[in-house]
């Protein structure tokens, strides 16, 4: 059946709902860029004609939430039949999912995967003639003809590589994002330069495992080399990156971080667990001892480094003793912050088949213990810098108190202080007066 195009007086509008990690947020920016190139403008879900969901499936909770949302979107279409609903990204990339969406949510117009987002414009044209379901099994070449980026604010994320080769036994990401593919350094630099020309002062280089950058390229370029090149971009003030896999974190990278002025002394270094038995079952590729050794090397080169991590609680077979090893590791490393997740069974991953799944109540109780421990340590870290003067890159007005300004330290900690709008994008010196678990309060001591 032919669906007629809407006769709308208003300019065509879109709204994108994004779930998942920063890579997904960056993909959403590309989707928005395509729509803007086609003349669409951003709007609210109540008003938008194109409604897209960019999905995540790293844990079951994300998936449940998204399917609930997809059900909800139907109401917009009931009152405004011209609405186009599209769903794409990681969740859709799982085997059987696009079929399921087609059957259970027949009002969805477009279904696409992680490897073909650049085809959205064509799919939008085509969906006037019926549902379009296109999910590629494998990744193509890295797509470089993405829309020119429009910077918003002084910080931006830049994807430097796609996919992951690690196959941690619990993780769905390599299954839905494909193998590691690095962007050419000149393409990364061009993007960073264009962002800086639009006022960006800080970039975060993104990948599932940035330390493996360049290994798949047919040339001699490492992640440390890339940092060196990005460090030369004039006008750029700060560089961060995420995520780092401990097994690929090289001494060359530590040296580059310590030497390069724009690269902030902050590392997100997911450990996942503190027990060697669990680390092996997770297929993480390092032992607790190797991880601790790496932390030692990092701290020797950068004594003020801010370290954060990801932890999984209740991995199949995790005993009280294994969990105690995780608590012990946290006490020893003393992370500034940790993102803690309850293990979630992901179909198609080896861990989903492991026999000894941990009881939900035990998982939750361990999760609480971890959280308490980490919150105490986070607060202690913040209290330890009271009285120190920190370099703060000013971001704008504080969301909670519009009278005050907010910015971040080199360690990525949020600082709230009295300042002025003209300082946005500048680095100012702030003395820390008060510490909370998540925020620091301070006084500017000089511009
Ligand atoms: N590539 C990054 C992170 C990817 S996903 C890395 O390797 O560190 C972000 C985090 O989600 C992971 O670090 C892990 O802690 C968590 N995670 C991944 N799969 C999970 C699962 N099945 N259950 C619970 N947490 C999971
Ligand atoms: Fe998942 Fe492991 Fe790859 Fe991270 S490194 S994305 S946890 S498989
Ligand atoms: Fe989720 Fe995909 Fe990121 S599964 S965590 S959105 S790579």
PDB file of N, CA, C and O and ligand atoms in Angstrom, residues 58-59 170-171 173 208 243 270 272 284 310-312 341-344 346, ligand 1:
ATOM      1  N   UNK A  58      23.517  -3.851  25.861  1.00  0.00           N
ATOM      2  CA  UNK A  58      24.621  -4.363  26.662  1.00  0.00           C
ATOM      3  C   UNK A  58      24.110  -5.105  27.895  1.00  0.00           C
ATOM      4  O   UNK A  58      24.715  -6.078  28.333  1.00  0.00           O
ATOM      5  N   UNK A  59      22.977  -4.647  28.418  1.00  0.00           N
ATOM      6  CA  UNK A  59      22.313  -5.377  29.509  1.00  0.00           C
ATOM      7  C   UNK A  59      20.841  -5.543  29.172  1.00  0.00           C
ATOM      8  O   UNK A  59      20.278  -4.748  28.423  1.00  0.00           O
ATOM      9  N   UNK A 170      31.095 -12.265  28.620  1.00  0.00           N
ATOM     10  CA  UNK A 170      29.762 -11.782  29.012  1.00  0.00           C
ATOM     11  C   UNK A 170      29.193 -10.786  28.023  1.00  0.00           C
ATOM     12  O   UNK A 170      28.044 -10.390  28.115  1.00  0.00           O
ATOM     13  N   UNK A 171      30.014 -10.313  27.074  1.00  0.00           N
ATOM     14  CA  UNK A 171      29.702  -9.057  26.375  1.00  0.00           C
ATOM     15  C   UNK A 171      29.137  -9.251  24.969  1.00  0.00           C
ATOM     16  O   UNK A 171      29.663 -10.007  24.157  1.00  0.00           O
ATOM     17  N   UNK A 173      28.828  -6.652  22.840  1.00  0.00           N
ATOM     18  CA  UNK A 173      29.284  -5.581  21.945  1.00  0.00           C
ATOM     19  C   UNK A 173      29.990  -6.097  20.673  1.00  0.00           C
ATOM     20  O   UNK A 173      29.638  -5.678  19.568  1.00  0.00           O
ATOM     21  N   UNK A 208      35.772   1.223  21.669  1.00  0.00           N
ATOM     22  CA  UNK A 208      35.570   0.208  22.712  1.00  0.00           C
ATOM     23  C   UNK A 208      36.891  -0.186  23.343  1.00  0.00           C
ATOM     24  O   UNK A 208      36.950  -0.664  24.458  1.00  0.00           O
ATOM     25  N   UNK A 243      37.294   3.832  25.664  1.00  0.00           N
ATOM     26  CA  UNK A 243      37.701   3.121  26.848  1.00  0.00           C
ATOM     27  C   UNK A 243      39.041   2.428  26.625  1.00  0.00           C
ATOM     28  O   UNK A 243      39.338   2.027  25.508  1.00  0.00           O
ATOM     29  N   UNK A 270      38.631  -0.200  32.865  1.00  0.00           N
ATOM     30  CA  UNK A 270      37.741  -1.220  33.428  1.00  0.00           C
ATOM     31  C   UNK A 270      38.488  -2.475  33.872  1.00  0.00           C
ATOM     32  O   UNK A 270      39.259  -3.045  33.101  1.00  0.00           O
ATOM     33  N   UNK A 272      36.654  -4.965  35.814  1.00  0.00           N
ATOM     34  CA  UNK A 272      35.511  -5.906  35.809  1.00  0.00           C
ATOM     35  C   UNK A 272      35.438  -6.805  37.037  1.00  0.00           C
ATOM     36  O   UNK A 272      34.362  -7.069  37.548  1.00  0.00           O
ATOM     37  N   UNK A 284      39.277 -11.876  30.008  1.00  0.00           N
ATOM     38  CA  UNK A 284      39.752 -10.496  29.987  1.00  0.00           C
ATOM     39  C   UNK A 284      41.206 -10.370  29.519  1.00  0.00           C
ATOM     40  O   UNK A 284      41.660  -9.289  29.164  1.00  0.00           O
ATOM     41  N   UNK A 310      35.093   0.038  35.527  1.00  0.00           N
ATOM     42  CA  UNK A 310      33.800  -0.654  35.444  1.00  0.00           C
ATOM     43  C   UNK A 310      33.941  -1.970  36.189  1.00  0.00           C
ATOM     44  O   UNK A 310      34.999  -2.628  36.108  1.00  0.00           O
ATOM     45  N   UNK A 311      32.874  -2.363  36.880  1.00  0.00           N
ATOM     46  CA  UNK A 311      32.881  -3.628  37.623  1.00  0.00           C
ATOM     47  C   UNK A 311      31.598  -4.386  37.345  1.00  0.00           C
ATOM     48  O   UNK A 311      30.528  -3.776  37.250  1.00  0.00           O
ATOM     49  N   UNK A 312      31.717  -5.683  37.231  1.00  0.00           N
ATOM     50  CA  UNK A 312      30.522  -6.517  37.072  1.00  0.00           C
ATOM     51  C   UNK A 312      30.361  -7.357  38.331  1.00  0.00           C
ATOM     52  O   UNK A 312      31.301  -8.024  38.759  1.00  0.00           O
ATOM     53  N   UNK A 341      27.968  -2.737  37.616  1.00  0.00           N
ATOM     54  CA  UNK A 341      26.828  -3.323  36.918  1.00  0.00           C
ATOM     55  C   UNK A 341      26.515  -4.709  37.457  1.00  0.00           C
ATOM     56  O   UNK A 341      27.427  -5.477  37.768  1.00  0.00           O
ATOM     57  N   UNK A 342      25.219  -5.018  37.535  1.00  0.00           N
ATOM     58  CA  UNK A 342      24.819  -6.386  37.862  1.00  0.00           C
ATOM     59  C   UNK A 342      25.012  -7.205  36.599  1.00  0.00           C
ATOM     60  O   UNK A 342      24.585  -6.766  35.525  1.00  0.00           O
ATOM     61  N   UNK A 343      25.630  -8.381  36.721  1.00  0.00           N
ATOM     62  CA  UNK A 343      25.814  -9.206  35.528  1.00  0.00           C
ATOM     63  C   UNK A 343      24.456  -9.472  34.882  1.00  0.00           C
ATOM     64  O   UNK A 343      23.484  -9.805  35.551  1.00  0.00           O
ATOM     65  N   UNK A 344      24.398  -9.326  33.568  1.00  0.00           N
ATOM     66  CA  UNK A 344      23.166  -9.571  32.833  1.00  0.00           C
ATOM     67  C   UNK A 344      23.462 -10.589  31.727  1.00  0.00           C
ATOM     68  O   UNK A 344      24.431 -10.439  30.978  1.00  0.00           O
ATOM     69  N   UNK A 346      23.435 -12.302  28.396  1.00  0.00           N
ATOM     70  CA  UNK A 346      23.196 -11.873  27.020  1.00  0.00           C
ATOM     71  C   UNK A 346      23.240 -13.066  26.083  1.00  0.00           C
ATOM     72  O   UNK A 346      24.272 -13.726  25.952  1.00  0.00           O
TER      73      UNK A 346
HETATM   74  N1  LIG B   1      34.637  -1.581  25.790  1.00  0.00           N
HETATM   75  C1  LIG B   1      34.499  -1.153  27.085  1.00  0.00           C
HETATM   76  C2  LIG B   1      33.096  -1.124  27.664  1.00  0.00           C
HETATM   77  C3  LIG B   1      31.967  -1.745  26.983  1.00  0.00           C
HETATM   78  S1  LIG B   1      30.442  -1.930  27.746  1.00  0.00           S
HETATM   79  C4  LIG B   1      35.415  -2.001  27.934  1.00  0.00           C
HETATM   80  O1  LIG B   1      35.807  -3.046  27.571  1.00  0.00           O
HETATM   81  O2  LIG B   1      35.703  -1.580  29.010  1.00  0.00           O
HETATM   82  C5  LIG B   1      30.545  -1.032  29.247  1.00  0.00           C
HETATM   83  C6  LIG B   1      30.541  -1.876  30.459  1.00  0.00           C
HETATM   84  O3  LIG B   1      29.349  -2.627  30.548  1.00  0.00           O
HETATM   85  C7  LIG B   1      31.631  -2.928  30.545  1.00  0.00           C
HETATM   86  O4  LIG B   1      32.845  -2.416  30.945  1.00  0.00           O
HETATM   87  C8  LIG B   1      31.067  -3.904  31.542  1.00  0.00           C
HETATM   88  O5  LIG B   1      31.416  -3.545  32.857  1.00  0.00           O
HETATM   89  C9  LIG B   1      29.566  -3.734  31.365  1.00  0.00           C
HETATM   90  N2  LIG B   1      28.966  -4.923  30.760  1.00  0.00           N
HETATM   91  C10 LIG B   1      29.190  -5.426  29.523  1.00  0.00           C
HETATM   92  N3  LIG B   1      28.459  -6.551  29.353  1.00  0.00           N
HETATM   93  C11 LIG B   1      27.754  -6.751  30.490  1.00  0.00           C
HETATM   94  C12 LIG B   1      26.828  -7.746  30.932  1.00  0.00           C
HETATM   95  N4  LIG B   1      26.489  -8.766  30.160  1.00  0.00           N
HETATM   96  N5  LIG B   1      26.309  -7.622  32.174  1.00  0.00           N
HETATM   97  C13 LIG B   1      26.647  -6.582  32.971  1.00  0.00           C
HETATM   98  N6  LIG B   1      27.514  -5.639  32.622  1.00  0.00           N
HETATM   99  C14 LIG B   1      28.068  -5.706  31.387  1.00  0.00           C
END
